[in-house]
Amino acid sequence: MTLVDLLKNVGRQSIESVGGDNIESGDGPSDDEFRESEQIGNGHRPDHPRGGKLGGISDQNGKREIMREEDEKRWNDECLFDCDQILEDFAPRNRIPFGFMWCLYRFVLSRIRHNRSVPEALYPTHEPQSGRSAERAIFTRHVLFTRMASVKNPPIEISASVLGTMLSSAAAEMSQCPTETGTNLSRHSESMASGLETRIHCEMTKSDQRTASLRALRLCLAMAFLLASGHGVCQTIYTPAPENLKARQEFQDAKFGMFIHWGVYSVLGDGEWVFHERKLTLDEYNRLPSFFDPEKFDAKAWIALAKAAGMKYITITSRHHDGFAMFDSKVSDWNIVQRTPYKRDPLKMLAEECHRQGIKLFFYYSQLDWHNPDYYPRGITNWDNGRLNRGDWNRYLDDYMDGQLRELLTNYGEVGGIWFDGMWDKPDADWHLEKTYALIHKLQPAALIIPNHHQSPKPGEDVQTFERDLPGQNSAGFNTSYVSAQLPLESSDTINDSWGFNIGDSKYKSPSELVSRLVRSAGNNANLLLNIGPMPNGEIQEEFVARLRSVGQWLSKYGESIYGTRGGPLPPGDWGVTTRKENKIYVHVLNWAAPLLALPPVQTRITRAVFLSNGSSIEFTQSANGLILKVPPSTGDEPDRIILLTCREAN
Ligand code: JFZ
């Protein structure tokens, strides 16, 4: 059962237990309620440790709209700290100020209004950089929210078992992160679920209590109404089609894909951001397509190279931030067929070749556009390139972008999915995601939506992707630390340091480094999407070709330990990772010099351990304390020593 289901149940129970007649509307508090709540809220707001009162929660306009979208970031930024502070101050005494819970309720409700599912509403959008504090914030919200729901004084009772299950489901979600916080939450939820005498009492005066009881009753009813009737929530609950779920499995099995950044920018040999980096004007950039004539482009050779590398899918830029469509688009003439001497549609040729050679095809699509004037108001990458300072945002999204997506999902046969990028340019904008995602899933239900927005997944998204990073590590600094336990995961990376062709970048990763990244991705339950930036003449530079072929050779020997596996059962470490499939565990020793490797316990009985490269037996000891393997000495030139463990049962 998901948290959403549980909350729905809570909603239903509440309605049944008190009758539905007090429900005013699902639109939140009345003006009176709002004023009262402000008083209660203010009265109980603790001092902000950096001065002033707890911030980010009052509605300056006095409007009933609970929280404006632009306030949300401020709320996140300011209140994450406060949440922690409040928990630390009050939780040990088991008291949370009602004003704070009320504010939290408003926060959650406003996020539901902004079309987020309930669990999504509990997660911060703008997470702090450090993984620990992000997790703490999520944890805090889970706990506070469930506490709010369990306020004793208002005559709404949540049964012990429902609250217990809610907490354990929250704990289960959290315990997917192998961190201290995850463990803390599990422990916390256990004690709460078992005892449940632990009730939250609001510290209020008698009269406050009466008002608050009334309020909480109304609030809970409004919440219950919202949840039970599905108002504002229903459309956000996305149920993937069976073919989509199947495609997710296949995606996870595929493990290795080819990312391709190719566009008119490739002509300048300076990466795909050259338009922005050199602050070119529209007039200047408009000259570029006339130099793009990839006479050596050979779709068959590209796909054959992906296959030789052991890659199972490709994700190619159908258009990047320059907005230039690398396909035959009727939506505007800013495209390869109409603006370049090449005049042909390479995506069409690639699609045909992919279908012929059994490779899945995904389209990268930039929602950010530096060329179209309707991309307005502009985002953080704005510069004066000569565009008009007005434009029609809705037209950009609904006609231009959705129009092109419709073309991509209609004219190219079966498409694996759409890899979105650029939302980070306008993080607070309304991107009409629900509409766009619904369009994609309607046109091709199996197509996976993979957004590179660096946030927790939103309803309608099918894969969580991490740019230049392993899930949850956020070593790049801009990814989210939240890792979905449900969605397939993907990590993208470059062979040198560039995405688009960069003539001055010779920082190539070695073949072993690339193998090791692939293995670490698999061990972290993620795919690796490895990038190439083909040259403007359509050729792929030799440095990329050689490296891809050598990864392919490695995979042709050791592919069984990668393809079709899932990460684990043991947590990844600096020493290496594990992957699993049926009753097999592959121990990938990537960085371990000593002869013995001691690992945490494996749940099932290991019957056999062999060195995958030559089938020789490996000595091992399995006990309740853990597993000790005698690792064959390194020959120095292998990126990964793989030990295959056969187990009595599947892991
Ligand atoms: C994005 C693109 O901008 C880039 O060109 C490439 O396509 C890559 C795969 O995806 O990269 C980003 C996007 C945003 C940030 C960093 C890299 N960011 O917000 O810090």
XYZ file of C-alpha atoms and ligand atoms in Angstrom:
671
model
C 0.000 0.000 0.000
C 1.355 3.402 -0.879
C 1.312 6.436 1.320
C -1.346 7.907 -0.939
C -3.613 4.922 -0.414
C -3.065 5.114 3.277
C -3.876 8.772 3.393
C -6.970 8.086 1.367
C -8.011 5.535 3.951
C -7.422 8.014 6.688
C -9.625 10.427 4.788
C -12.425 7.920 4.423
C -12.289 6.900 8.033
C -12.467 10.482 9.155
C -15.516 11.135 7.061
C -17.242 8.039 8.311
C -16.447 8.703 11.919
C -17.781 12.263 12.059
C -20.173 12.415 9.135
C -19.609 14.540 6.094
C -21.896 17.460 6.868
C -19.255 19.862 8.052
C -17.304 19.820 4.891
C -17.245 23.311 3.519
C -15.230 22.782 0.425
C -11.967 21.375 -0.706
C -10.705 24.880 -1.197
C -9.029 25.271 2.145
C -9.890 27.550 5.020
C -12.538 30.230 5.049
C -11.532 33.846 5.670
C -12.441 33.536 9.323
C -10.553 30.369 9.700
C -7.657 31.905 7.968
C -7.553 34.891 10.330
C -7.920 32.720 13.378
C -5.256 30.407 12.201
C -2.941 33.293 11.648
C -3.436 34.283 15.270
C -2.895 30.802 16.498
C -0.011 30.404 14.190
C 1.616 33.635 15.243
C 0.978 33.013 18.876
C 2.802 29.765 18.731
C 5.519 30.520 16.301
C 8.863 30.021 17.879
C 11.603 32.501 17.274
C 13.575 31.913 14.172
C 17.074 31.051 15.310
C 18.424 33.619 12.881
C 16.106 36.311 14.254
C 12.426 37.106 13.869
C 9.570 34.655 13.869
C 9.181 31.478 11.891
C 8.957 32.738 8.365
C 7.616 31.921 4.963
C 4.127 30.988 5.982
C 1.889 33.993 6.276
C -0.134 34.985 3.284
C 0.856 38.569 2.654
C -2.012 39.268 0.311
C -4.589 38.036 2.781
C -5.901 35.905 -0.035
C -7.360 32.509 0.606
C -4.950 30.948 -1.797
C -2.843 29.035 0.624
C 0.566 29.427 -0.820
C 1.685 30.963 -4.021
C 4.064 28.947 -6.071
C 6.838 31.501 -5.850
C 6.614 31.402 -2.067
C 7.251 27.749 -2.087
C 10.959 27.986 -2.701
C 11.283 30.488 0.101
C 9.282 28.213 2.329
C 11.506 25.321 1.471
C 14.679 27.247 1.987
C 13.689 28.948 5.200
C 11.593 26.327 6.836
C 13.735 23.280 6.323
C 15.862 24.720 9.007
C 12.883 25.565 11.157
C 11.465 22.071 10.794
C 14.607 20.635 12.207
C 14.727 23.209 14.925
C 11.134 22.573 15.891
C 11.595 18.850 16.005
C 14.629 19.249 18.151
C 12.880 21.681 20.478
C 9.537 20.017 20.782
C 9.702 16.417 19.743
C 11.561 15.208 22.822
C 8.754 16.641 24.918
C 6.266 15.233 22.477
C 4.640 18.544 21.801
C 4.359 20.372 18.539
C 2.839 23.857 18.439
C -0.492 23.720 16.732
C 0.351 26.854 14.755
C 3.189 25.040 13.183
C 1.118 22.023 12.282
C -1.437 24.307 10.766
C 1.221 25.916 8.623
C 2.484 22.538 7.611
C -0.993 21.499 6.695
C -1.320 24.588 4.503
C 1.975 23.842 2.912
C 1.022 20.290 2.050
C -2.371 21.336 0.834
C -0.937 24.026 -1.401
C 1.412 21.539 -2.945
C -1.419 19.137 -3.572
C -3.180 22.045 -5.235
C -0.194 22.511 -7.424
C -0.858 19.054 -8.657
C 1.562 17.107 -6.642
C 0.689 13.767 -5.195
C 0.592 13.553 -1.430
C 3.992 11.934 -0.895
C 5.405 14.301 -3.467
C 3.905 17.183 -1.530
C 5.906 16.125 1.464
C 9.210 16.237 -0.296
C 11.088 19.453 -0.761
C 11.434 20.644 -4.335
C 14.491 22.693 -3.723
C 16.537 20.376 -1.678
C 19.543 21.529 0.219
C 22.850 20.441 -1.190
C 23.794 18.062 1.551
C 22.260 14.629 1.345
C 21.864 14.332 5.058
C 19.913 17.500 5.533
C 17.669 16.695 2.567
C 16.856 13.355 4.090
C 16.328 14.939 7.451
C 13.852 17.324 5.906
C 11.888 14.516 4.273
C 11.941 12.590 7.482
C 10.806 15.626 9.414
C 7.882 16.167 7.128
C 6.795 12.564 7.267
C 6.839 12.658 10.998
C 5.225 16.047 11.355
C 2.551 15.201 8.878
C 1.645 11.984 10.557
C 1.705 13.755 13.878
C -0.602 16.408 12.570
C -2.934 13.720 11.399
C -2.877 12.150 14.837
C -3.731 15.227 16.902
C -5.697 13.823 19.793
C -7.816 16.733 20.895
C -9.849 17.269 17.780
C -12.416 14.489 17.582
C -10.741 12.793 14.692
C -9.102 9.547 15.537
C -6.815 7.707 13.254
C -6.729 4.088 14.115
C -3.513 2.846 15.602
C -3.025 0.381 12.818
C -3.426 2.964 10.057
C -1.009 5.340 11.680
C 1.355 2.474 12.330
C 1.204 1.384 8.716
C 1.659 4.937 7.538
C 4.766 5.251 9.584
C 6.158 1.936 8.527
C 5.456 2.707 4.904
C 7.295 5.993 5.363
C 10.046 4.041 7.042
C 10.155 1.528 4.231
C 10.541 4.350 1.747
C 13.291 5.889 3.777
C 15.082 2.682 4.568
C 15.781 2.334 0.853
C 18.455 4.917 1.534
C 21.197 3.079 3.338
C 21.756 5.967 5.693
C 21.547 6.731 9.302
C 18.368 8.712 8.817
C 16.675 5.728 7.224
C 17.522 3.613 10.224
C 16.428 6.342 12.584
C 13.091 6.567 10.923
C 12.555 2.818 11.013
C 13.342 2.818 14.695
C 11.160 5.792 15.285
C 8.247 4.311 13.417
C 8.597 1.003 15.204
C 8.345 2.615 18.581
C 5.445 4.772 17.491
C 3.608 1.966 15.832
C 3.997 -0.419 18.728
C 3.284 1.996 21.554
C 0.963 4.504 20.028
C 0.210 5.761 23.469
C 2.539 8.412 22.161
C -0.045 10.997 21.359
C 0.700 14.507 20.379
C -0.818 17.056 22.700
C -0.996 20.594 21.560
C 0.206 23.057 24.107
C -2.592 25.530 24.100
C -4.804 27.453 26.430
C -8.339 26.154 26.973
C -9.930 28.616 24.569
C -7.236 28.074 22.015
C -7.934 24.430 22.340
C -11.587 24.867 21.532
C -10.892 26.979 18.490
C -8.130 24.698 17.454
C -10.240 21.612 17.873
C -12.840 23.104 15.647
C -10.255 24.143 13.192
C -8.494 20.834 13.159
C -11.811 19.130 12.645
C -12.562 21.358 9.695
C -9.088 20.974 8.364
C -9.134 17.253 8.638
C -12.490 17.199 6.966
C -11.278 19.415 4.171
C -8.248 17.207 3.834
C -10.380 14.100 4.005
C -12.673 15.562 1.409
C -9.747 16.378 -0.806
C -8.288 12.959 -0.505
C -11.463 10.937 -0.541
C -13.090 12.807 -3.387
C -9.881 12.932 -5.272
C -10.331 16.671 -5.718
C -7.085 18.126 -6.925
C -5.383 14.829 -6.338
C -7.091 12.403 -8.599
C -5.650 13.786 -11.784
C -2.190 13.674 -10.293
C -2.313 9.996 -9.499
C -0.654 8.438 -12.484
C -1.192 4.792 -13.118
C 1.293 3.571 -15.677
C -0.181 1.398 -18.429
C 0.804 -2.305 -18.392
C 2.977 -1.757 -21.473
C 4.695 1.102 -19.648
C 5.451 -1.111 -16.661
C 6.829 -3.736 -19.017
C 8.961 -1.090 -20.745
C 10.330 -0.042 -17.346
C 11.468 -3.602 -16.665
C 13.064 -3.859 -20.082
C 14.742 -0.528 -19.506
C 16.205 -1.797 -16.240
C 17.353 -4.974 -17.923
C 19.081 -3.008 -20.707
C 21.591 -1.365 -18.324
C 23.688 0.433 -20.926
C 22.690 3.141 -23.402
C 24.342 5.566 -25.809
C 23.715 9.258 -25.270
C 24.246 11.375 -28.394
C 24.590 15.158 -28.398
C 24.581 16.330 -31.984
C 23.357 19.577 -33.460
C 24.341 22.626 -35.472
C 26.475 23.679 -32.486
C 28.773 20.729 -33.335
C 30.092 22.819 -36.240
C 31.874 25.150 -33.811
C 33.490 22.266 -31.920
C 32.916 23.987 -28.609
C 30.145 22.060 -26.894
C 26.368 22.368 -27.036
C 26.213 25.505 -24.868
C 28.257 27.630 -27.315
C 25.285 29.892 -28.174
C 25.022 30.890 -24.528
C 28.695 30.711 -23.576
C 29.777 33.097 -26.306
C 26.650 35.204 -25.817
C 25.924 35.045 -29.546
C 22.979 36.932 -30.976
C 20.118 35.287 -32.834
C 21.376 36.734 -36.108
C 24.810 35.241 -35.512
C 23.572 31.825 -34.461
C 21.103 31.735 -37.342
C 24.093 31.503 -39.717
C 25.223 28.229 -38.188
C 22.782 25.777 -39.835
C 24.108 26.661 -43.294
C 27.467 25.080 -42.323
C 25.931 21.873 -41.070
C 26.265 19.269 -43.780
C 27.099 15.871 -42.271
C 27.923 14.096 -45.521
C 29.614 11.227 -43.629
C 26.619 10.531 -41.382
C 25.831 6.818 -41.498
C 22.920 5.749 -39.295
C 23.769 2.094 -39.820
C 27.355 2.598 -38.603
C 26.257 4.572 -35.549
C 23.801 1.916 -34.446
C 26.308 -0.823 -35.201
C 28.803 0.982 -32.952
C 26.236 1.179 -30.140
C 25.689 -2.561 -30.529
C 29.407 -3.296 -30.570
C 29.682 -1.340 -27.309
C 27.030 -3.595 -25.783
C 24.548 -0.725 -25.595
C 20.853 -1.550 -25.811
C 19.375 1.877 -26.446
C 20.282 5.304 -27.731
C 19.083 8.686 -26.499
C 19.711 11.391 -29.075
C 19.172 15.153 -28.930
C 16.108 15.780 -31.074
C 16.684 19.398 -30.137
C 18.914 20.997 -27.551
C 18.679 24.372 -25.759
C 19.296 26.195 -29.068
C 15.818 24.965 -30.019
C 17.073 23.669 -33.363
C 15.058 20.623 -34.403
C 17.328 17.886 -35.736
C 14.275 16.370 -37.409
C 11.667 17.225 -39.992
C 9.351 19.476 -37.998
C 6.349 21.267 -39.391
C 5.924 23.348 -36.259
C 8.601 25.845 -37.341
C 11.296 26.085 -39.989
C 14.091 26.162 -37.367
C 15.003 22.611 -38.304
C 17.549 20.528 -40.145
C 15.461 19.874 -43.243
C 14.629 23.500 -43.922
C 17.732 25.310 -42.710
C 20.739 23.132 -43.572
C 22.296 22.096 -46.865
C 21.895 18.500 -45.680
C 18.102 18.803 -45.992
C 17.438 15.337 -44.612
C 16.091 13.955 -41.346
C 18.799 11.961 -39.508
C 16.391 10.938 -36.757
C 14.246 9.178 -39.312
C 17.275 7.251 -40.590
C 18.324 6.410 -37.034
C 14.810 5.294 -36.117
C 14.695 2.928 -39.077
C 18.114 1.554 -38.265
C 17.282 1.161 -34.567
C 14.167 -0.802 -35.405
C 16.148 -2.929 -37.854
C 18.997 -3.652 -35.430
C 16.837 -4.058 -32.303
C 17.991 -0.998 -30.413
C 15.525 1.177 -28.488
C 15.384 4.836 -29.484
C 14.837 7.669 -26.998
C 14.623 11.340 -27.854
C 16.305 13.966 -25.710
C 14.090 17.056 -25.832
C 15.059 20.403 -24.331
C 12.144 22.243 -22.802
C 14.463 25.222 -22.468
C 14.694 27.242 -25.682
C 17.195 30.045 -26.360
C 15.767 30.760 -29.800
C 11.983 30.938 -29.679
C 10.661 34.337 -28.464
C 7.659 32.620 -26.903
C 9.981 31.070 -24.349
C 8.992 33.987 -22.174
C 9.358 35.065 -19.388
C 12.866 33.734 -19.736
C 14.822 31.753 -17.176
C 18.173 31.785 -15.458
C 20.154 31.280 -18.693
C 18.698 34.420 -20.227
C 20.934 36.879 -22.070
C 20.100 39.591 -24.546
C 20.417 37.803 -27.878
C 18.050 40.082 -29.732
C 14.771 38.338 -29.036
C 11.643 40.397 -28.451
C 10.972 41.001 -24.812
C 7.537 39.544 -24.972
C 6.142 36.164 -25.843
C 3.381 33.705 -25.195
C 4.427 31.014 -22.726
C 1.267 28.971 -23.229
C 1.724 29.014 -26.976
C 5.323 27.893 -26.526
C 4.307 24.907 -24.410
C 0.980 23.884 -25.901
C 1.563 24.540 -29.576
C 5.301 24.545 -30.176
C 6.645 22.015 -27.704
C 3.682 19.653 -27.567
C 3.418 20.010 -31.349
C 6.985 18.802 -31.806
C 6.541 16.026 -29.272
C 3.475 14.885 -31.163
C 5.607 14.730 -34.330
C 8.346 12.766 -32.566
C 5.880 10.258 -31.152
C 3.938 9.892 -34.385
C 6.436 9.877 -37.247
C 9.245 7.671 -35.947
C 7.565 4.372 -35.125
C 8.017 2.954 -31.678
C 9.902 5.358 -29.443
C 11.480 4.192 -26.168
C 10.771 7.478 -24.442
C 11.441 11.177 -24.075
C 14.410 12.442 -22.053
C 13.462 15.959 -20.940
C 15.966 18.594 -20.011
C 15.867 22.286 -19.188
C 13.103 22.652 -16.605
C 15.804 23.693 -14.179
C 16.032 26.950 -16.167
C 12.646 28.037 -14.793
C 12.133 25.886 -11.730
C 9.046 27.750 -10.536
C 7.239 27.980 -13.865
C 4.135 26.038 -14.774
C 5.431 23.678 -17.444
C 1.993 22.135 -18.152
C 3.614 18.845 -17.290
C 0.424 17.004 -16.707
C -0.767 17.873 -20.187
C 2.521 17.075 -21.912
C 3.026 13.838 -20.025
C -0.544 12.767 -20.758
C -0.009 13.500 -24.453
C 3.089 11.313 -24.559
C 1.469 8.458 -22.697
C -1.584 8.715 -24.895
C 0.399 8.622 -28.144
C 2.704 5.827 -26.976
C 1.732 4.299 -23.616
C 4.976 2.340 -23.369
C 7.168 5.413 -23.913
C 9.092 6.306 -20.770
C 9.282 9.874 -19.531
C 12.749 10.603 -18.192
C 13.119 14.120 -16.815
C 16.492 15.667 -16.023
C 14.978 18.252 -13.687
C 17.189 17.324 -10.743
C 14.173 17.010 -8.448
C 12.236 14.174 -6.858
C 10.101 12.404 -9.468
C 6.719 13.936 -10.242
C 3.522 12.133 -11.231
C 3.680 10.863 -14.794
C 7.436 10.307 -14.816
C 8.734 6.821 -15.406
C 12.484 6.910 -14.756
C 14.670 8.923 -12.392
C 17.879 10.075 -14.028
C 21.036 11.429 -12.417
C 23.323 13.619 -14.474
C 27.023 12.751 -14.197
C 26.272 10.994 -10.948
C 25.370 7.784 -9.225
C 21.911 7.785 -7.621
C 21.843 9.656 -4.331
C 25.495 10.622 -4.308
C 25.014 14.114 -5.642
C 28.727 14.508 -6.202
C 27.843 16.788 -9.125
C 26.134 19.141 -6.668
C 22.962 19.722 -8.691
C 21.225 16.359 -8.453
C 18.667 15.348 -5.874
C 19.681 13.096 -3.005
C 16.269 11.485 -2.996
C 16.369 8.146 -4.792
C 13.103 6.591 -5.883
C 12.556 3.068 -4.627
C 9.956 2.449 -7.329
C 11.231 3.915 -10.575
C 14.051 2.613 -12.750
C 17.193 4.677 -12.289
C 19.701 5.998 -14.784
C 23.034 7.728 -14.495
C 24.403 9.734 -17.418
C 28.046 10.477 -18.078
C 30.530 11.651 -20.670
C 33.584 9.930 -22.175
C 35.658 13.104 -22.031
C 34.291 16.153 -20.206
C 31.862 17.353 -22.879
C 28.430 16.410 -24.167
C 28.479 18.093 -27.593
C 31.552 17.771 -29.860
C 34.391 19.720 -28.253
C 37.557 19.849 -30.304
C 39.664 21.056 -27.367
C 38.615 18.443 -24.837
C 40.991 15.485 -24.709
C 40.278 14.402 -21.157
C 39.198 10.927 -22.160
C 38.325 8.413 -19.489
C 40.187 5.137 -19.851
C 38.334 1.988 -20.931
C 38.680 0.551 -17.405
C 37.324 3.725 -15.901
C 34.299 3.446 -18.201
C 33.766 -0.228 -17.320
C 34.018 0.636 -13.677
C 31.364 3.364 -14.068
C 29.058 0.925 -15.800
C 29.565 -1.634 -13.045
C 29.046 0.919 -10.273
C 25.852 2.093 -11.958
C 24.537 -1.471 -12.133
C 25.511 -2.068 -8.504
C 23.542 1.063 -7.591
C 20.561 -0.347 -9.478
C 20.941 2.166 -12.302
C 21.588 2.151 -16.030
C 24.545 4.007 -17.497
C 23.801 6.384 -20.354
C 27.224 7.091 -21.822
C 27.617 10.064 -24.109
C 29.287 10.701 -27.444
C 29.345 14.011 -29.297
C 29.647 13.171 -33.011
C 31.507 15.570 -35.284
C 29.726 17.973 -37.652
C 30.621 15.800 -40.648
C 28.657 12.928 -39.113
C 31.652 10.858 -38.013
C 32.347 9.700 -34.502
C 35.865 10.466 -33.381
C 38.266 7.564 -33.065
C 38.883 8.139 -29.337
C 35.218 7.427 -28.642
C 35.001 4.493 -31.032
C 38.014 2.732 -29.520
C 36.768 3.150 -25.961
C 33.254 2.015 -26.783
C 34.569 -1.074 -28.529
C 36.670 -2.002 -25.573
C 33.742 -1.677 -23.148
C 31.825 -3.863 -25.608
C 34.553 -6.491 -25.512
C 34.448 -6.527 -21.732
C 30.656 -6.878 -21.834
C 30.801 -9.712 -24.328
C 32.719 -11.653 -21.656
C 31.044 -10.448 -18.480
C 27.648 -9.203 -19.696
C 25.768 -11.810 -17.665
C 26.820 -9.972 -14.492
C 25.308 -6.717 -15.799
C 22.370 -7.223 -18.186
C 19.075 -8.135 -16.583
C 20.484 -7.708 -13.084
C 19.367 -5.433 -10.265
C 21.618 -3.696 -7.757
C 22.527 -5.439 -4.498
C 21.784 -7.363 -2.368
C 24.761 -5.810 -0.553
C 25.192 -2.052 -0.314
C 27.766 -0.565 -2.705
C 31.106 0.365 -1.173
C 34.411 1.846 -2.147
C 35.655 -1.721 -2.635
C 33.005 -2.460 -5.294
C 29.373 -3.428 -5.749
C 27.064 -6.425 -6.073
C 24.480 -7.223 -8.722
C 21.898 -9.973 -8.569
C 19.763 -12.085 -10.852
C 17.605 -15.042 -9.822
C 19.658 -17.103 -7.373
C 22.954 -15.526 -8.406
C 24.943 -12.748 -6.837
C 27.812 -11.139 -8.715
C 30.419 -9.599 -6.449
C 32.266 -6.951 -8.449
C 35.610 -6.260 -6.812
C 36.644 -2.907 -8.244
C 39.017 -1.476 -5.692
C 40.421 -3.956 -3.199
C 44.067 -4.868 -2.788
C 43.967 -7.325 0.164
C 43.530 -11.093 -0.334
C 40.416 -11.367 1.839
C 37.246 -9.346 1.389
C 34.815 -9.244 4.315
C 31.246 -8.341 3.398
C 27.974 -7.956 5.350
C 25.822 -11.083 5.737
C 23.915 -12.433 2.747
C 20.426 -13.661 3.633
C 20.368 -16.950 1.725
C 22.772 -19.832 1.863
C 25.622 -19.651 -0.655
C 26.306 -22.994 -2.245
C 29.122 -22.112 -4.617
C 31.564 -19.295 -5.381
C 33.523 -19.102 -8.628
C 35.735 -16.581 -10.353
C 33.690 -15.559 -13.378
C 36.675 -15.066 -15.687
C 37.862 -18.713 -15.570
C 35.315 -20.634 -13.495
C 37.826 -21.523 -10.786
C 36.443 -22.050 -7.270
C 36.763 -19.315 -4.718
C 37.168 -20.038 -1.014
C 34.531 -18.437 1.160
C 33.141 -18.487 4.687
C 29.560 -17.575 5.362
C 28.317 -16.902 8.876
C 25.723 -14.791 10.632
C 28.387 -12.099 10.922
C 29.037 -11.853 7.244
C 30.715 -13.295 4.215
C 34.447 -13.598 3.676
C 35.778 -14.158 0.174
C 39.285 -15.038 -0.866
C 39.741 -12.736 -3.816
C 42.022 -13.880 -6.656
C 45.048 -11.593 -6.886
C 44.719 -8.719 -9.297
C 46.658 -8.960 -12.544
C 46.624 -5.185 -12.711
C 44.908 -4.843 -16.057
C 41.364 -5.969 -15.272
C 38.875 -3.269 -14.261
C 36.686 -5.654 -12.263
C 37.207 -9.036 -10.624
C 33.819 -10.746 -10.577
C 32.944 -13.525 -8.172
C 29.760 -15.411 -8.943
C 27.920 -16.672 -5.897
C 25.235 -19.296 -6.413
C 22.610 -19.166 -3.676
C 20.010 -21.605 -2.501
C 17.232 -19.087 -3.169
C 16.806 -15.868 -5.095
C 17.854 -12.704 -3.275
C 22.072 19.462 -19.138
C 22.341 20.252 -20.384
O 22.370 21.623 -20.102
C 23.627 19.778 -21.005
O 23.903 20.514 -22.169
C 23.505 18.319 -21.342
O 22.517 18.117 -22.314
C 23.180 17.548 -20.092
C 22.938 16.100 -20.342
O 22.041 18.085 -19.455
O 23.078 19.728 -18.186
C 22.894 20.454 -17.062
C 21.732 21.025 -16.780
C 21.588 21.773 -15.615
C 22.613 21.908 -14.735
C 23.797 21.305 -14.995
C 23.945 20.591 -16.152
N 22.432 22.661 -13.555
O 21.313 23.121 -13.298
O 23.361 22.825 -12.783
